[in-house]
Amino acid sequence: MSITRTTHEVRLIANSMRHDIVTMVSKAKSGHPGGSLSCTDILATLSFTGVMNYDENDPTSPERDLLILSKGHAAPALYALFHQVGWVRDDELGTLRQLGSRLQGHPDRNALPGVEVCSGSLGQGLSVSAGAALGFLADAPEGTRPRHVFCVCGDGEMQEGSNWEALMFAPNHGLSNLTMFLDLNNLQIDGDVRKVNSLGDVDAKLAAFGWHVIHTDGHDIDRLHAAIEEALAFSAAPTAIVCDTVKGKGVSFMENEAGWHGKAPNEEETALALADLDAERAQIEKEA
């Protein structure tokens, strides 16, 4: 099963997700808005264009594809997604990072159904994804589509050596049922990724490791959708979708500002951020 919405509807969903992200982080007075806002369109496209197999009525369906958020500090984006699917209640959104809440500061699979991996120790999600994809490939009956694994990684996270072990492992084992999204917003907690520890020509590096590489706009729903379709159709190797994104996307004063990596907006800033998102929503609705 999957959920299929129009591009216009997915843009509205992404806007609602950003609204939830800002509201949650503001209420918690802590969290990571910048990287959550940068990967929102990736998560929305993956979950609402019919490309990922999952059951909206059962987050633990045994036939489901896996979505693993390796950059676990962007948990508000995942919770905002689950809110849109119906796995997080309206009254839970204000409980982010509270003791006993299902919405922990980093995703906890023991607390919230739908979370596949306890992530946030950066550099581990892709390795877990590769292992899962290998198992699904081995278990799939001949002639059938194996369950697919989608992994969202951050660009700062790619400075971890364990990721490069996974990048070497996946093509070697022919894991065509693995797709990695690289959220390339070029900012990490210490500043510009290119200055902290540059990834260089990351497309060429991924290709040299044997990955099928697609470079796209990480905020363009149609281009993201086409990239995922291409990844699903490619059977010779795992696919890396390198996504050009903007840290803090959708909130004018957060965009491309490293300081919003892990800082919550105050009351006045929250009002300004929500006004930005409301204006964006009005513009999207006009384009219908």
Coordinates of C-alpha atoms in Angstrom, one line a residue:
M1 CA 0.0 0.0 0.0
S2 CA 1.0 3.6 -0.5
I3 CA -0.5 7.1 -0.4
T4 CA -0.6 9.1 -3.6
R5 CA -1.2 12.8 -3.7
T6 CA -0.8 15.5 -6.4
T7 CA 2.2 17.7 -6.4
H8 CA 0.1 20.6 -5.2
E9 CA -1.2 18.5 -2.3
V10 CA 2.3 17.4 -1.4
R11 CA 3.5 21.0 -1.3
L12 CA 0.7 21.8 1.1
I13 CA 1.6 18.8 3.2
A14 CA 5.2 19.9 3.4
N15 CA 4.1 23.4 4.4
S16 CA 2.0 21.8 7.2
M17 CA 5.0 19.7 8.3
R18 CA 7.1 22.9 8.5
H19 CA 4.4 24.6 10.6
D20 CA 4.5 21.6 13.0
I21 CA 8.3 21.6 13.2
V22 CA 8.5 25.2 14.2
T23 CA 5.6 24.8 16.7
M24 CA 7.1 21.7 18.3
V25 CA 10.6 23.1 18.6
S26 CA 9.3 26.4 20.0
K27 CA 7.2 24.7 22.6
A28 CA 10.1 22.4 23.6
K29 CA 12.4 25.4 23.8
S30 CA 15.1 23.1 22.3
G31 CA 15.7 21.1 19.2
H32 CA 17.0 21.3 15.7
P33 CA 14.8 23.4 13.3
G34 CA 17.4 24.0 10.5
G35 CA 18.0 20.5 9.4
S36 CA 14.5 19.4 10.0
L37 CA 13.2 22.1 7.7
S38 CA 15.8 21.2 5.0
C39 CA 14.7 17.6 4.7
T40 CA 10.9 18.2 4.9
D41 CA 10.3 18.1 1.1
I42 CA 12.3 14.8 0.8
L43 CA 10.2 13.1 3.5
A44 CA 6.9 14.5 2.1
T45 CA 7.6 13.4 -1.5
L46 CA 8.8 10.0 -0.4
S47 CA 5.7 9.4 1.7
F48 CA 2.9 11.0 -0.4
T49 CA 3.7 10.3 -4.1
G50 CA 3.0 6.6 -4.0
V51 CA 6.7 5.5 -4.3
M52 CA 7.1 4.0 -0.8
N53 CA 5.2 1.0 0.3
Y54 CA 3.6 1.4 3.7
D55 CA 0.3 1.0 5.5
E56 CA -1.1 4.2 7.0
N57 CA -3.2 2.1 9.3
D58 CA -0.3 -0.1 10.5
P59 CA 3.2 1.4 10.9
T60 CA 4.6 -2.1 11.6
S61 CA 3.1 -3.8 8.6
P62 CA 5.5 -6.7 7.7
E63 CA 5.4 -5.8 4.0
R64 CA 6.4 -2.2 4.5
D65 CA 9.5 -0.5 3.0
L66 CA 11.7 1.1 5.6
L67 CA 12.4 4.8 6.1
I68 CA 15.5 5.4 8.3
L69 CA 16.3 8.9 9.3
S70 CA 20.0 8.7 9.9
K71 CA 20.3 12.4 10.8
G72 CA 18.2 11.7 13.9
H73 CA 18.5 15.2 15.3
A74 CA 16.0 16.1 12.6
A75 CA 13.4 14.1 14.5
P76 CA 10.8 17.0 14.4
A77 CA 10.6 16.5 10.6
L78 CA 9.9 12.8 11.1
Y79 CA 7.2 13.5 13.8
A80 CA 5.6 16.1 11.5
L81 CA 5.5 13.5 8.8
F82 CA 3.9 10.9 11.1
H83 CA 1.4 13.6 12.2
Q84 CA 0.3 13.9 8.5
V85 CA 0.1 10.1 8.1
G86 CA -1.9 9.8 11.4
W87 CA 0.6 8.1 13.6
V88 CA 1.1 11.1 15.9
R89 CA -1.9 12.7 17.5
D90 CA -2.6 16.4 17.5
D91 CA -2.2 16.6 21.2
E92 CA 1.2 15.0 21.1
L93 CA 2.9 17.7 19.1
G94 CA 3.4 19.9 22.2
T95 CA 5.3 17.1 24.0
L96 CA 8.5 17.1 22.0
R97 CA 11.5 16.4 24.2
Q98 CA 9.4 16.0 27.3
L99 CA 10.1 13.1 29.8
G100 CA 7.8 10.2 28.9
S101 CA 6.7 11.6 25.5
R102 CA 6.8 9.4 22.5
L103 CA 8.4 12.3 20.7
Q104 CA 11.9 12.1 22.1
G105 CA 14.7 14.4 21.0
H106 CA 16.0 11.7 18.7
P107 CA 13.8 9.0 17.2
D108 CA 13.2 6.1 19.6
R109 CA 11.8 2.9 18.0
N110 CA 10.8 1.6 21.5
A111 CA 8.6 4.7 22.1
L112 CA 6.9 5.4 18.7
P113 CA 5.7 2.9 16.1
G114 CA 6.9 3.9 12.7
V115 CA 10.4 4.7 13.9
E116 CA 12.6 2.0 12.4
V117 CA 15.9 2.7 14.1
C118 CA 17.0 4.7 17.2
S119 CA 19.1 7.2 15.3
G120 CA 21.1 10.3 16.0
S121 CA 24.5 8.8 16.7
L122 CA 25.6 10.1 13.3
G123 CA 27.1 7.8 10.8
Q124 CA 25.2 4.7 11.8
G125 CA 21.9 4.9 9.8
L126 CA 23.3 4.0 6.4
S127 CA 25.1 0.9 7.8
V128 CA 21.8 -0.2 9.4
S129 CA 20.0 0.5 6.1
A130 CA 22.5 -1.6 4.1
G131 CA 22.1 -4.5 6.5
A132 CA 18.3 -4.3 6.3
A133 CA 18.4 -4.1 2.5
L134 CA 20.7 -7.1 2.3
G135 CA 18.3 -9.1 4.4
F136 CA 15.3 -8.1 2.4
L137 CA 17.1 -9.0 -0.8
A138 CA 17.9 -12.4 0.5
D139 CA 14.4 -13.0 1.8
A140 CA 12.5 -11.9 -1.4
P141 CA 11.1 -14.8 -3.3
E142 CA 12.5 -15.1 -6.8
G143 CA 10.8 -12.8 -9.3
T144 CA 9.3 -10.5 -6.6
R145 CA 10.2 -7.0 -5.6
P146 CA 12.2 -7.0 -2.4
R147 CA 11.3 -4.5 0.3
H148 CA 13.1 -1.2 -0.2
V149 CA 15.1 0.8 2.3
F150 CA 15.2 4.6 2.1
C151 CA 17.8 6.3 4.3
V152 CA 18.1 10.1 4.8
C153 CA 21.6 11.3 5.7
G154 CA 23.0 14.7 6.5
D155 CA 26.0 16.2 4.7
G156 CA 27.9 16.9 8.0
E157 CA 27.2 13.3 8.9
M158 CA 29.1 12.2 5.8
Q159 CA 32.3 13.1 7.6
E160 CA 31.9 9.9 9.7
G161 CA 34.0 7.0 8.5
S162 CA 31.4 4.4 9.1
N163 CA 29.3 5.9 6.3
W164 CA 32.1 5.3 3.8
E165 CA 32.3 1.7 4.9
A166 CA 28.6 1.3 4.2
L167 CA 29.0 3.1 0.9
M168 CA 31.6 0.6 -0.1
F169 CA 29.6 -2.4 1.2
A170 CA 26.2 -1.6 -0.5
P171 CA 27.4 -1.7 -4.2
N172 CA 29.6 -4.7 -3.5
H173 CA 26.5 -6.7 -2.4
G174 CA 24.3 -5.4 -5.2
L175 CA 21.8 -3.6 -2.9
S176 CA 19.6 -2.1 -5.6
N177 CA 16.8 -2.0 -3.0
L178 CA 18.7 0.7 -1.1
T179 CA 18.2 4.4 -1.8
M180 CA 20.2 7.1 0.2
F181 CA 19.1 10.7 0.2
L182 CA 22.0 13.1 1.0
D183 CA 20.5 16.3 2.5
L184 CA 23.1 18.7 1.1
N185 CA 22.4 22.0 2.8
N186 CA 26.1 22.7 3.3
L187 CA 25.8 23.7 7.0
Q188 CA 26.5 21.8 10.1
I189 CA 26.7 22.8 13.8
D190 CA 30.2 24.1 13.4
G191 CA 29.5 26.1 10.2
D192 CA 30.0 25.6 6.5
V193 CA 30.5 21.9 5.7
R194 CA 33.0 23.0 3.0
K195 CA 35.2 24.7 5.5
V196 CA 34.8 22.3 8.5
N197 CA 35.6 19.2 6.4
S198 CA 34.7 19.4 2.8
L199 CA 33.0 16.5 1.0
G200 CA 34.6 17.6 -2.3
D201 CA 32.9 16.3 -5.4
V202 CA 30.6 14.0 -3.5
D203 CA 28.7 12.9 -6.7
A204 CA 32.0 11.7 -8.2
K205 CA 33.0 10.0 -5.0
L206 CA 29.7 8.1 -4.6
A207 CA 29.9 7.1 -8.3
A208 CA 33.5 5.8 -7.8
F209 CA 32.2 3.6 -4.9
G210 CA 29.7 2.1 -7.4
W211 CA 26.5 4.0 -6.6
H212 CA 24.0 5.1 -9.1
V213 CA 24.0 8.9 -8.5
I214 CA 21.2 11.4 -9.2
H215 CA 21.6 15.0 -8.3
T216 CA 18.5 17.1 -7.9
D217 CA 16.7 20.0 -6.2
G218 CA 15.7 18.8 -2.7
H219 CA 12.8 21.2 -2.6
D220 CA 11.2 20.5 -6.0
I221 CA 8.5 17.8 -5.5
D222 CA 8.3 16.8 -9.1
R223 CA 12.1 16.4 -9.5
L224 CA 12.3 14.5 -6.2
H225 CA 9.5 12.2 -7.3
A226 CA 11.2 11.5 -10.7
A227 CA 14.5 10.8 -8.9
I228 CA 12.9 8.3 -6.6
E229 CA 11.1 6.6 -9.5
E230 CA 14.4 6.3 -11.3
A231 CA 16.0 4.8 -8.2
L232 CA 13.3 2.2 -7.9
A233 CA 13.7 1.3 -11.6
F234 CA 17.5 0.9 -11.4
S235 CA 18.4 -2.7 -10.7
A236 CA 22.2 -2.7 -11.0
A237 CA 23.3 -0.8 -7.9
P238 CA 22.1 1.2 -4.9
T239 CA 21.1 4.8 -5.7
A240 CA 22.2 8.0 -4.0
I241 CA 20.0 11.0 -4.5
V242 CA 22.1 14.0 -3.7
C243 CA 19.6 16.8 -2.8
D244 CA 20.6 20.5 -2.9
T245 CA 18.7 21.9 0.0
V246 CA 18.5 25.1 2.2
K247 CA 19.0 24.8 5.9
G248 CA 16.0 26.3 7.6
K249 CA 13.9 26.2 4.3
G250 CA 10.7 28.2 4.5
V251 CA 11.6 30.5 7.4
S252 CA 13.3 33.6 6.0
F253 CA 15.5 34.4 9.0
M254 CA 16.6 30.7 9.4
E255 CA 17.5 30.0 5.8
N256 CA 21.3 29.4 5.3
E257 CA 22.1 30.3 8.9
A258 CA 24.2 27.7 10.8
G259 CA 23.0 29.2 14.1
W260 CA 19.6 27.6 13.6
H261 CA 21.1 24.1 13.5
G262 CA 20.2 23.5 17.1
K263 CA 18.4 26.5 18.6
A264 CA 14.7 27.0 19.3
P265 CA 12.9 30.3 18.3
N266 CA 11.6 32.5 21.0
E267 CA 7.9 33.7 21.0
E268 CA 8.5 36.6 18.7
E269 CA 10.6 34.5 16.3
T270 CA 8.0 31.8 16.3
A271 CA 5.4 34.2 15.3
L272 CA 7.5 35.5 12.4
A273 CA 8.4 32.0 11.3
L274 CA 4.7 30.9 11.3
A275 CA 3.8 34.1 9.4
D276 CA 6.4 33.1 6.7
L277 CA 4.9 29.7 6.4
D278 CA 1.3 31.0 6.3
A279 CA 2.3 33.3 3.5
E280 CA 3.9 30.4 1.6
R281 CA 0.7 28.4 2.1
A282 CA -1.5 31.2 0.7
Q283 CA 0.8 31.4 -2.3
I284 CA 0.6 27.6 -2.9
E285 CA -3.2 27.7 -2.6
K286 CA -3.3 30.5 -5.2
E287 CA -1.4 28.3 -7.6
A288 CA -4.0 25.5 -7.5

